[in-house]
PDB file of N, CA, C and O in Angstrom:
ATOM      1  N   UNK R   1    -212.098-241.595 218.409  1.00 60.00           N
ATOM      2  CA  UNK R   1    -212.553-240.609 218.734  1.00 60.00           C
ATOM      3  C   UNK R   1    -211.941-239.718 217.800  1.00 60.00           C
ATOM      4  O   UNK R   1    -211.205-239.081 216.702  1.00 60.00           O
ATOM      5  N   UNK R   2    -212.851-238.901 216.292  1.00 59.00           N
ATOM      6  CA  UNK R   2    -212.550-238.677 215.452  1.00 59.00           C
ATOM      7  C   UNK R   2    -213.008-237.550 215.534  1.00 59.00           C
ATOM      8  O   UNK R   2    -214.471-236.588 215.231  1.00 59.00           O
ATOM      9  N   UNK R   3    -212.064-236.771 215.002  1.00 57.00           N
ATOM     10  CA  UNK R   3    -212.239-234.900 215.617  1.00 57.00           C
ATOM     11  C   UNK R   3    -212.063-233.847 213.850  1.00 57.00           C
ATOM     12  O   UNK R   3    -211.402-234.569 213.508  1.00 57.00           O
ATOM     13  N   UNK R   4    -213.027-233.426 213.660  1.00 62.00           N
ATOM     14  CA  UNK R   4    -213.768-232.550 212.516  1.00 62.00           C
ATOM     15  C   UNK R   4    -213.305-231.405 213.223  1.00 62.00           C
ATOM     16  O   UNK R   4    -214.260-230.851 213.443  1.00 62.00           O
ATOM     17  N   UNK R   5    -212.575-230.462 211.725  1.00 69.00           N
ATOM     18  CA  UNK R   5    -212.088-228.964 211.488  1.00 69.00           C
ATOM     19  C   UNK R   5    -213.059-228.621 211.306  1.00 69.00           C
ATOM     20  O   UNK R   5    -213.539-228.531 210.632  1.00 69.00           O
ATOM     21  N   UNK R   6    -214.002-227.686 211.065  1.00 74.00           N
ATOM     22  CA  UNK R   6    -215.351-227.199 211.376  1.00 74.00           C
ATOM     23  C   UNK R   6    -214.760-225.577 210.473  1.00 74.00           C
ATOM     24  O   UNK R   6    -213.851-224.622 211.461  1.00 74.00           O
ATOM     25  N   UNK R   7    -214.753-224.722 209.787  1.00 84.00           N
ATOM     26  CA  UNK R   7    -214.651-224.063 209.171  1.00 84.00           C
ATOM     27  C   UNK R   7    -215.655-222.324 209.660  1.00 84.00           C
ATOM     28  O   UNK R   7    -216.156-222.176 209.131  1.00 84.00           O
ATOM     29  N   UNK R   8    -215.148-221.624 209.349  1.00 87.00           N
ATOM     30  CA  UNK R   8    -215.430-220.136 210.335  1.00 87.00           C
ATOM     31  C   UNK R   8    -215.116-219.250 209.915  1.00 87.00           C
ATOM     32  O   UNK R   8    -215.714-218.161 210.299  1.00 87.00           O
ATOM     33  N   UNK R   9    -214.575-219.359 208.591  1.00 90.00           N
ATOM     34  CA  UNK R   9    -214.338-217.990 208.009  1.00 90.00           C
ATOM     35  C   UNK R   9    -215.215-217.383 207.615  1.00 90.00           C
ATOM     36  O   UNK R   9    -215.132-216.232 208.014  1.00 90.00           O
ATOM     37  N   UNK R  10    -216.402-217.581 207.064  1.00 91.00           N
ATOM     38  CA  UNK R  10    -217.429-217.359 206.466  1.00 91.00           C
ATOM     39  C   UNK R  10    -218.096-216.365 207.824  1.00 91.00           C
ATOM     40  O   UNK R  10    -218.820-214.722 208.190  1.00 91.00           O
ATOM     41  N   UNK R  11    -218.680-216.970 208.694  1.00 89.00           N
ATOM     42  CA  UNK R  11    -218.555-216.902 210.302  1.00 89.00           C
ATOM     43  C   UNK R  11    -217.981-216.013 210.683  1.00 89.00           C
ATOM     44  O   UNK R  11    -218.740-214.046 211.602  1.00 89.00           O
ATOM     45  N   UNK R  12    -216.668-215.341 211.053  1.00 92.00           N
ATOM     46  CA  UNK R  12    -215.994-214.225 211.282  1.00 92.00           C
ATOM     47  C   UNK R  12    -215.757-212.875 209.730  1.00 92.00           C
ATOM     48  O   UNK R  12    -215.672-212.181 210.451  1.00 92.00           O
ATOM     49  N   UNK R  13    -215.939-213.187 209.431  1.00 93.00           N
ATOM     50  CA  UNK R  13    -216.048-211.653 207.799  1.00 93.00           C
ATOM     51  C   UNK R  13    -217.315-211.647 208.140  1.00 93.00           C
ATOM     52  O   UNK R  13    -216.780-210.300 208.236  1.00 93.00           O
ATOM     53  N   UNK R  14    -218.587-212.459 208.243  1.00 94.00           N
ATOM     54  CA  UNK R  14    -219.650-211.564 208.797  1.00 94.00           C
ATOM     55  C   UNK R  14    -219.871-210.754 210.033  1.00 94.00           C
ATOM     56  O   UNK R  14    -219.934-209.123 210.686  1.00 94.00           O
ATOM     57  N   UNK R  15    -219.081-211.439 211.166  1.00 93.00           N
ATOM     58  CA  UNK R  15    -219.055-210.514 212.157  1.00 93.00           C
ATOM     59  C   UNK R  15    -218.238-209.397 212.156  1.00 93.00           C
ATOM     60  O   UNK R  15    -218.638-208.341 212.749  1.00 93.00           O
ATOM     61  N   UNK R  16    -217.348-209.177 211.419  1.00 93.00           N
ATOM     62  CA  UNK R  16    -216.764-207.814 210.756  1.00 93.00           C
ATOM     63  C   UNK R  16    -217.221-207.259 209.904  1.00 93.00           C
ATOM     64  O   UNK R  16    -216.813-205.881 210.189  1.00 93.00           O
ATOM     65  N   UNK R  17    -218.375-207.353 209.409  1.00 96.00           N
ATOM     66  CA  UNK R  17    -219.051-206.716 208.368  1.00 96.00           C
ATOM     67  C   UNK R  17    -218.498-206.485 207.574  1.00 96.00           C
ATOM     68  O   UNK R  17    -218.809-205.347 206.618  1.00 96.00           O
ATOM     69  N   UNK R  18    -217.426-207.185 206.800  1.00 96.00           N
ATOM     70  CA  UNK R  18    -217.511-207.247 204.896  1.00 96.00           C
ATOM     71  C   UNK R  18    -217.904-207.972 204.508  1.00 96.00           C
ATOM     72  O   UNK R  18    -217.973-209.020 204.484  1.00 96.00           O
ATOM     73  N   UNK R  19    -217.601-208.262 203.449  1.00 97.00           N
ATOM     74  CA  UNK R  19    -217.867-208.832 201.847  1.00 97.00           C
ATOM     75  C   UNK R  19    -216.716-209.684 201.339  1.00 97.00           C
ATOM     76  O   UNK R  19    -216.301-209.577 202.191  1.00 97.00           O
ATOM     77  N   UNK R  20    -217.661-210.758 200.784  1.00 96.00           N
ATOM     78  CA  UNK R  20    -216.417-211.266 200.031  1.00 96.00           C
ATOM     79  C   UNK R  20    -215.121-210.317 199.433  1.00 96.00           C
ATOM     80  O   UNK R  20    -213.826-210.689 199.661  1.00 96.00           O
ATOM     81  N   UNK R  21    -215.814-209.200 198.788  1.00 97.00           N
ATOM     82  CA  UNK R  21    -214.909-208.763 198.239  1.00 97.00           C
ATOM     83  C   UNK R  21    -214.064-207.572 198.655  1.00 97.00           C
ATOM     84  O   UNK R  21    -212.600-207.659 198.698  1.00 97.00           O
ATOM     85  N   UNK R  22    -214.499-207.183 200.048  1.00 98.00           N
ATOM     86  CA  UNK R  22    -213.429-206.918 201.141  1.00 98.00           C
ATOM     87  C   UNK R  22    -212.338-207.293 201.469  1.00 98.00           C
ATOM     88  O   UNK R  22    -211.896-206.898 201.783  1.00 98.00           O
ATOM     89  N   UNK R  23    -212.378-209.333 202.031  1.00 97.00           N
ATOM     90  CA  UNK R  23    -212.369-209.781 202.324  1.00 97.00           C
ATOM     91  C   UNK R  23    -210.667-209.446 201.692  1.00 97.00           C
ATOM     92  O   UNK R  23    -209.878-209.983 201.524  1.00 97.00           O
ATOM     93  N   UNK R  24    -211.656-210.243 199.918  1.00 97.00           N
ATOM     94  CA  UNK R  24    -210.291-210.129 199.312  1.00 97.00           C
ATOM     95  C   UNK R  24    -209.558-208.974 198.921  1.00 97.00           C
ATOM     96  O   UNK R  24    -207.778-209.722 199.130  1.00 97.00           O
ATOM     97  N   UNK R  25    -209.644-208.005 198.804  1.00 98.00           N
ATOM     98  CA  UNK R  25    -209.414-206.806 199.014  1.00 98.00           C
ATOM     99  C   UNK R  25    -208.045-206.657 199.477  1.00 98.00           C
ATOM    100  O   UNK R  25    -206.688-206.317 200.157  1.00 98.00           O
ATOM    101  N   UNK R  26    -208.224-206.785 201.350  1.00 97.00           N
ATOM    102  CA  UNK R  26    -206.916-207.324 201.968  1.00 97.00           C
ATOM    103  C   UNK R  26    -206.723-208.441 202.612  1.00 97.00           C
ATOM    104  O   UNK R  26    -205.407-207.485 202.818  1.00 97.00           O
ATOM    105  N   UNK R  27    -207.123-209.396 202.296  1.00 97.00           N
ATOM    106  CA  UNK R  27    -206.251-210.722 201.821  1.00 97.00           C
ATOM    107  C   UNK R  27    -204.954-211.065 200.895  1.00 97.00           C
ATOM    108  O   UNK R  27    -204.908-211.481 200.732  1.00 97.00           O
ATOM    109  N   UNK R  28    -205.682-210.425 199.849  1.00 97.00           N
ATOM    110  CA  UNK R  28    -205.143-210.496 198.521  1.00 97.00           C
ATOM    111  C   UNK R  28    -205.416-212.271 197.386  1.00 97.00           C
ATOM    112  O   UNK R  28    -204.174-212.089 196.751  1.00 97.00           O
ATOM    113  N   UNK R  29    -206.579-212.011 198.550  1.00 96.00           N
ATOM    114  CA  UNK R  29    -207.331-213.603 197.435  1.00 96.00           C
ATOM    115  C   UNK R  29    -208.001-213.639 197.034  1.00 96.00           C
ATOM    116  O   UNK R  29    -209.053-212.936 197.161  1.00 96.00           O
ATOM    117  N   UNK R  30    -207.976-213.929 195.698  1.00 97.00           N
ATOM    118  CA  UNK R  30    -209.553-213.884 195.047  1.00 97.00           C
ATOM    119  C   UNK R  30    -211.280-214.363 195.231  1.00 97.00           C
ATOM    120  O   UNK R  30    -210.368-215.024 196.119  1.00 97.00           O
ATOM    121  N   UNK R  31    -211.031-213.521 194.959  1.00 97.00           N
ATOM    122  CA  UNK R  31    -212.884-213.312 195.350  1.00 97.00           C
ATOM    123  C   UNK R  31    -213.660-214.741 195.099  1.00 97.00           C
ATOM    124  O   UNK R  31    -214.267-215.166 196.156  1.00 97.00           O
ATOM    125  N   UNK R  32    -213.293-215.576 194.343  1.00 94.00           N
ATOM    126  CA  UNK R  32    -213.804-216.916 194.040  1.00 94.00           C
ATOM    127  C   UNK R  32    -213.137-217.587 194.643  1.00 94.00           C
ATOM    128  O   UNK R  32    -213.848-219.176 195.428  1.00 94.00           O
ATOM    129  N   UNK R  33    -211.992-217.538 195.321  1.00 93.00           N
ATOM    130  CA  UNK R  33    -211.071-218.647 195.907  1.00 93.00           C
ATOM    131  C   UNK R  33    -211.362-218.744 197.288  1.00 93.00           C
ATOM    132  O   UNK R  33    -211.477-219.195 198.180  1.00 93.00           O
ATOM    133  N   UNK R  34    -211.768-217.067 197.510  1.00 93.00           N
ATOM    134  CA  UNK R  34    -212.247-217.108 199.261  1.00 93.00           C
ATOM    135  C   UNK R  34    -214.094-217.760 199.218  1.00 93.00           C
ATOM    136  O   UNK R  34    -214.406-218.142 200.273  1.00 93.00           O
ATOM    137  N   UNK R  35    -214.766-217.440 198.772  1.00 92.00           N
ATOM    138  CA  UNK R  35    -216.189-218.176 198.410  1.00 92.00           C
ATOM    139  C   UNK R  35    -216.010-219.794 198.152  1.00 92.00           C
ATOM    140  O   UNK R  35    -216.763-220.217 198.816  1.00 92.00           O
ATOM    141  N   UNK R  36    -214.988-220.403 197.852  1.00 90.00           N
ATOM    142  CA  UNK R  36    -214.960-221.396 197.202  1.00 90.00           C
ATOM    143  C   UNK R  36    -213.856-222.372 198.659  1.00 90.00           C
ATOM    144  O   UNK R  36    -214.740-223.633 199.310  1.00 90.00           O
ATOM    145  N   UNK R  37    -213.082-221.112 199.816  1.00 89.00           N
ATOM    146  CA  UNK R  37    -212.467-222.102 200.654  1.00 89.00           C
ATOM    147  C   UNK R  37    -213.622-221.428 201.871  1.00 89.00           C
ATOM    148  O   UNK R  37    -213.727-221.953 203.051  1.00 89.00           O
ATOM    149  N   UNK R  38    -214.627-220.749 201.702  1.00 88.00           N
ATOM    150  CA  UNK R  38    -215.527-220.609 203.200  1.00 88.00           C
ATOM    151  C   UNK R  38    -216.963-221.450 202.839  1.00 88.00           C
ATOM    152  O   UNK R  38    -217.659-221.772 203.676  1.00 88.00           O
ATOM    153  N   UNK R  39    -216.977-222.572 201.588  1.00 83.00           N
ATOM    154  CA  UNK R  39    -218.254-223.005 201.681  1.00 83.00           C
ATOM    155  C   UNK R  39    -218.331-223.990 202.915  1.00 83.00           C
ATOM    156  O   UNK R  39    -217.402-224.082 202.670  1.00 83.00           O
ATOM    157  N   UNK R  40    -219.691-224.719 202.660  1.00 67.00           N
ATOM    158  CA  UNK R  40    -219.420-225.931 203.872  1.00 67.00           C
ATOM    159  C   UNK R  40    -218.591-227.047 203.373  1.00 67.00           C
ATOM    160  O   UNK R  40    -218.278-227.898 204.555  1.00 67.00           O
ATOM    161  N   UNK R  41    -218.501-227.123 202.208  1.00 66.00           N
ATOM    162  CA  UNK R  41    -217.315-228.524 202.237  1.00 66.00           C
ATOM    163  C   UNK R  41    -216.867-228.240 201.745  1.00 66.00           C
ATOM    164  O   UNK R  41    -215.689-229.351 201.856  1.00 66.00           O
ATOM    165  N   UNK R  42    -216.043-227.252 202.017  1.00 73.00           N
ATOM    166  CA  UNK R  42    -214.467-226.937 202.124  1.00 73.00           C
ATOM    167  C   UNK R  42    -213.745-227.625 203.235  1.00 73.00           C
ATOM    168  O   UNK R  42    -214.460-226.833 204.357  1.00 73.00           O
ATOM    169  N   UNK R  43    -212.431-228.226 203.032  1.00 75.00           N
ATOM    170  CA  UNK R  43    -212.571-229.224 204.260  1.00 75.00           C
ATOM    171  C   UNK R  43    -211.292-228.048 204.815  1.00 75.00           C
ATOM    172  O   UNK R  43    -210.074-227.634 203.673  1.00 75.00           O
ATOM    173  N   UNK R  44    -211.281-227.264 205.750  1.00 75.00           N
ATOM    174  CA  UNK R  44    -210.271-226.000 206.550  1.00 75.00           C
ATOM    175  C   UNK R  44    -209.214-226.704 206.507  1.00 75.00           C
ATOM    176  O   UNK R  44    -208.306-225.959 206.443  1.00 75.00           O
ATOM    177  N   UNK R  45    -208.709-227.995 206.446  1.00 78.00           N
ATOM    178  CA  UNK R  45    -207.206-228.817 206.889  1.00 78.00           C
ATOM    179  C   UNK R  45    -206.647-228.533 205.281  1.00 78.00           C
ATOM    180  O   UNK R  45    -205.501-228.755 205.370  1.00 78.00           O
ATOM    181  N   UNK R  46    -207.502-228.248 204.187  1.00 81.00           N
ATOM    182  CA  UNK R  46    -207.235-228.076 202.941  1.00 81.00           C
ATOM    183  C   UNK R  46    -206.702-226.662 202.709  1.00 81.00           C
ATOM    184  O   UNK R  46    -206.264-226.621 201.826  1.00 81.00           O
ATOM    185  N   UNK R  47    -206.861-225.982 203.066  1.00 86.00           N
ATOM    186  CA  UNK R  47    -206.798-224.521 203.388  1.00 86.00           C
ATOM    187  C   UNK R  47    -205.181-224.210 203.784  1.00 86.00           C
ATOM    188  O   UNK R  47    -204.541-224.457 205.072  1.00 86.00           O
ATOM    189  N   UNK R  48    -204.100-223.180 201.999  1.00 89.00           N
ATOM    190  CA  UNK R  48    -202.472-223.558 202.960  1.00 89.00           C
ATOM    191  C   UNK R  48    -202.898-222.919 204.560  1.00 89.00           C
ATOM    192  O   UNK R  48    -203.149-221.639 204.228  1.00 89.00           O
ATOM    193  N   UNK R  49    -201.471-222.792 204.900  1.00 90.00           N
ATOM    194  CA  UNK R  49    -200.785-221.460 205.999  1.00 90.00           C
ATOM    195  C   UNK R  49    -200.469-221.027 205.625  1.00 90.00           C
ATOM    196  O   UNK R  49    -201.355-219.642 206.213  1.00 90.00           O
ATOM    197  N   UNK R  50    -199.741-220.632 204.507  1.00 94.00           N
ATOM    198  CA  UNK R  50    -200.397-218.884 203.884  1.00 94.00           C
ATOM    199  C   UNK R  50    -201.341-217.889 203.526  1.00 94.00           C
ATOM    200  O   UNK R  50    -201.745-217.076 204.111  1.00 94.00           O
ATOM    201  N   UNK R  51    -202.133-218.736 203.086  1.00 93.00           N
ATOM    202  CA  UNK R  51    -204.125-218.675 202.993  1.00 93.00           C
ATOM    203  C   UNK R  51    -204.411-217.790 203.974  1.00 93.00           C
ATOM    204  O   UNK R  51    -204.969-217.316 204.259  1.00 93.00           O
ATOM    205  N   UNK R  52    -204.638-219.058 205.282  1.00 91.00           N
ATOM    206  CA  UNK R  52    -205.064-219.360 206.257  1.00 91.00           C
ATOM    207  C   UNK R  52    -204.387-217.591 207.275  1.00 91.00           C
ATOM    208  O   UNK R  52    -205.364-217.409 207.664  1.00 91.00           O
ATOM    209  N   UNK R  53    -203.035-217.248 207.247  1.00 94.00           N
ATOM    210  CA  UNK R  53    -202.466-216.865 207.454  1.00 94.00           C
ATOM    211  C   UNK R  53    -203.047-215.054 207.295  1.00 94.00           C
ATOM    212  O   UNK R  53    -203.416-213.793 207.922  1.00 94.00           O
ATOM    213  N   UNK R  54    -203.687-215.078 206.008  1.00 96.00           N
ATOM    214  CA  UNK R  54    -203.245-213.741 205.259  1.00 96.00           C
ATOM    215  C   UNK R  54    -205.012-213.669 205.634  1.00 96.00           C
ATOM    216  O   UNK R  54    -205.652-212.029 205.865  1.00 96.00           O
ATOM    217  N   UNK R  55    -205.649-214.206 205.917  1.00 95.00           N
ATOM    218  CA  UNK R  55    -206.999-214.084 205.687  1.00 95.00           C
ATOM    219  C   UNK R  55    -207.406-213.908 207.491  1.00 95.00           C
ATOM    220  O   UNK R  55    -208.239-213.144 207.408  1.00 95.00           O
ATOM    221  N   UNK R  56    -206.634-214.657 208.227  1.00 95.00           N
ATOM    222  CA  UNK R  56    -206.379-214.549 209.900  1.00 95.00           C
ATOM    223  C   UNK R  56    -206.239-212.541 210.212  1.00 95.00           C
ATOM    224  O   UNK R  56    -207.186-212.079 211.014  1.00 95.00           O
ATOM    225  N   UNK R  57    -205.473-212.560 209.573  1.00 96.00           N
ATOM    226  CA  UNK R  57    -204.495-211.318 209.762  1.00 96.00           C
ATOM    227  C   UNK R  57    -205.681-209.748 208.852  1.00 96.00           C
ATOM    228  O   UNK R  57    -205.795-209.179 209.428  1.00 96.00           O
ATOM    229  N   UNK R  58    -206.044-210.365 208.206  1.00 97.00           N
ATOM    230  CA  UNK R  58    -207.178-209.480 207.204  1.00 97.00           C
ATOM    231  C   UNK R  58    -208.157-209.566 208.520  1.00 97.00           C
ATOM    232  O   UNK R  58    -208.862-208.027 207.854  1.00 97.00           O
ATOM    233  N   UNK R  59    -208.387-210.365 208.805  1.00 96.00           N
ATOM    234  CA  UNK R  59    -209.847-210.243 209.731  1.00 96.00           C
ATOM    235  C   UNK R  59    -209.551-209.627 211.608  1.00 96.00           C
ATOM    236  O   UNK R  59    -210.483-209.478 212.073  1.00 96.00           O
ATOM    237  N   UNK R  60    -208.225-210.175 211.467  1.00 95.00           N
ATOM    238  CA  UNK R  60    -208.024-209.442 212.441  1.00 95.00           C
ATOM    239  C   UNK R  60    -207.991-210.167 213.794  1.00 95.00           C
ATOM    240  O   UNK R  60    -208.591-209.614 214.979  1.00 95.00           O
ATOM    241  N   UNK R  61    -208.112-211.342 213.286  1.00 93.00           N
ATOM    242  CA  UNK R  61    -207.833-212.279 214.203  1.00 93.00           C
ATOM    243  C   UNK R  61    -206.965-213.543 214.038  1.00 93.00           C
ATOM    244  O   UNK R  61    -206.433-213.196 213.714  1.00 93.00           O
ATOM    245  N   UNK R  62    -207.001-215.159 215.186  1.00 92.00           N
ATOM    246  CA  UNK R  62    -206.080-216.024 214.752  1.00 92.00           C
ATOM    247  C   UNK R  62    -206.077-216.768 213.890  1.00 92.00           C
ATOM    248  O   UNK R  62    -207.709-216.840 213.915  1.00 92.00           O
ATOM    249  N   UNK R  63    -205.472-217.703 213.536  1.00 90.00           N
ATOM    250  CA  UNK R  63    -205.965-219.157 213.008  1.00 90.00           C
ATOM    251  C   UNK R  63    -207.088-219.507 212.965  1.00 90.00           C
ATOM    252  O   UNK R  63    -207.872-219.883 212.749  1.00 90.00           O
ATOM    253  N   UNK R  64    -206.817-219.733 214.605  1.00 88.00           N
ATOM    254  CA  UNK R  64    -207.536-220.163 215.264  1.00 88.00           C
ATOM    255  C   UNK R  64    -208.748-220.257 215.819  1.00 88.00           C
ATOM    256  O   UNK R  64    -210.386-221.117 215.961  1.00 88.00           O
ATOM    257  N   UNK R  65    -208.706-218.994 215.002  1.00 89.00           N
ATOM    258  CA  UNK R  65    -210.341-217.995 215.212  1.00 89.00           C
ATOM    259  C   UNK R  65    -210.925-218.488 213.982  1.00 89.00           C
ATOM    260  O   UNK R  65    -212.343-218.150 214.053  1.00 89.00           O
ATOM    261  N   UNK R  66    -210.467-219.126 213.619  1.00 87.00           N
ATOM    262  CA  UNK R  66    -211.104-219.760 212.156  1.00 87.00           C
ATOM    263  C   UNK R  66    -211.859-221.140 211.902  1.00 87.00           C
ATOM    264  O   UNK R  66    -212.766-221.295 210.732  1.00 87.00           O
ATOM    265  N   UNK R  67    -211.797-221.856 212.781  1.00 83.00           N
ATOM    266  CA  UNK R  67    -212.192-223.708 212.597  1.00 83.00           C
ATOM    267  C   UNK R  67    -212.889-223.191 214.306  1.00 83.00           C
ATOM    268  O   UNK R  67    -211.963-222.676 214.946  1.00 83.00           O
ATOM    269  N   UNK R  68    -213.005-224.888 214.120  1.00 74.00           N
ATOM    270  CA  UNK R  68    -213.746-225.194 215.847  1.00 74.00           C
ATOM    271  C   UNK R  68    -213.320-226.473 215.393  1.00 74.00           C
ATOM    272  O   UNK R  68    -214.014-227.070 214.472  1.00 74.00           O
ATOM    273  N   UNK R  69    -213.609-227.199 216.701  1.00 65.00           N
ATOM    274  CA  UNK R  69    -213.100-228.533 216.531  1.00 65.00           C
ATOM    275  C   UNK R  69    -215.008-229.261 216.831  1.00 65.00           C
ATOM    276  O   UNK R  69    -215.437-228.511 217.708  1.00 65.00           O
ATOM    277  N   UNK R  70    -215.247-230.029 216.177  1.00 60.00           N
ATOM    278  CA  UNK R  70    -216.955-230.943 215.554  1.00 60.00           C
ATOM    279  C   UNK R  70    -216.428-232.083 216.168  1.00 60.00           C
ATOM    280  O   UNK R  70    -215.671-232.964 215.582  1.00 60.00           O
ATOM    281  N   UNK R  71    -216.887-232.852 217.330  1.00 55.00           N
ATOM    282  CA  UNK R  71    -216.564-234.007 217.750  1.00 55.00           C
ATOM    283  C   UNK R  71    -218.051-234.754 217.713  1.00 55.00           C
ATOM    284  O   UNK R  71    -218.653-234.292 217.811  1.00 55.00           O
TER     285      UNK R  71
END
């Protein structure tokens, strides 16, 4: 069985009512990089732990809330 991790960063950002620019300010990650991280084609496994932690902290959630397993 192959488990794919699915990126939920955009979903969490929208849920919090934030724009990419606002999340950028809160997380310290450039807007263009956030857009690349949020894209459907981005493998969440390739996002560094430091960036994932910064995004999660900015969104007030846990890193595990930024992903889900798609089986």
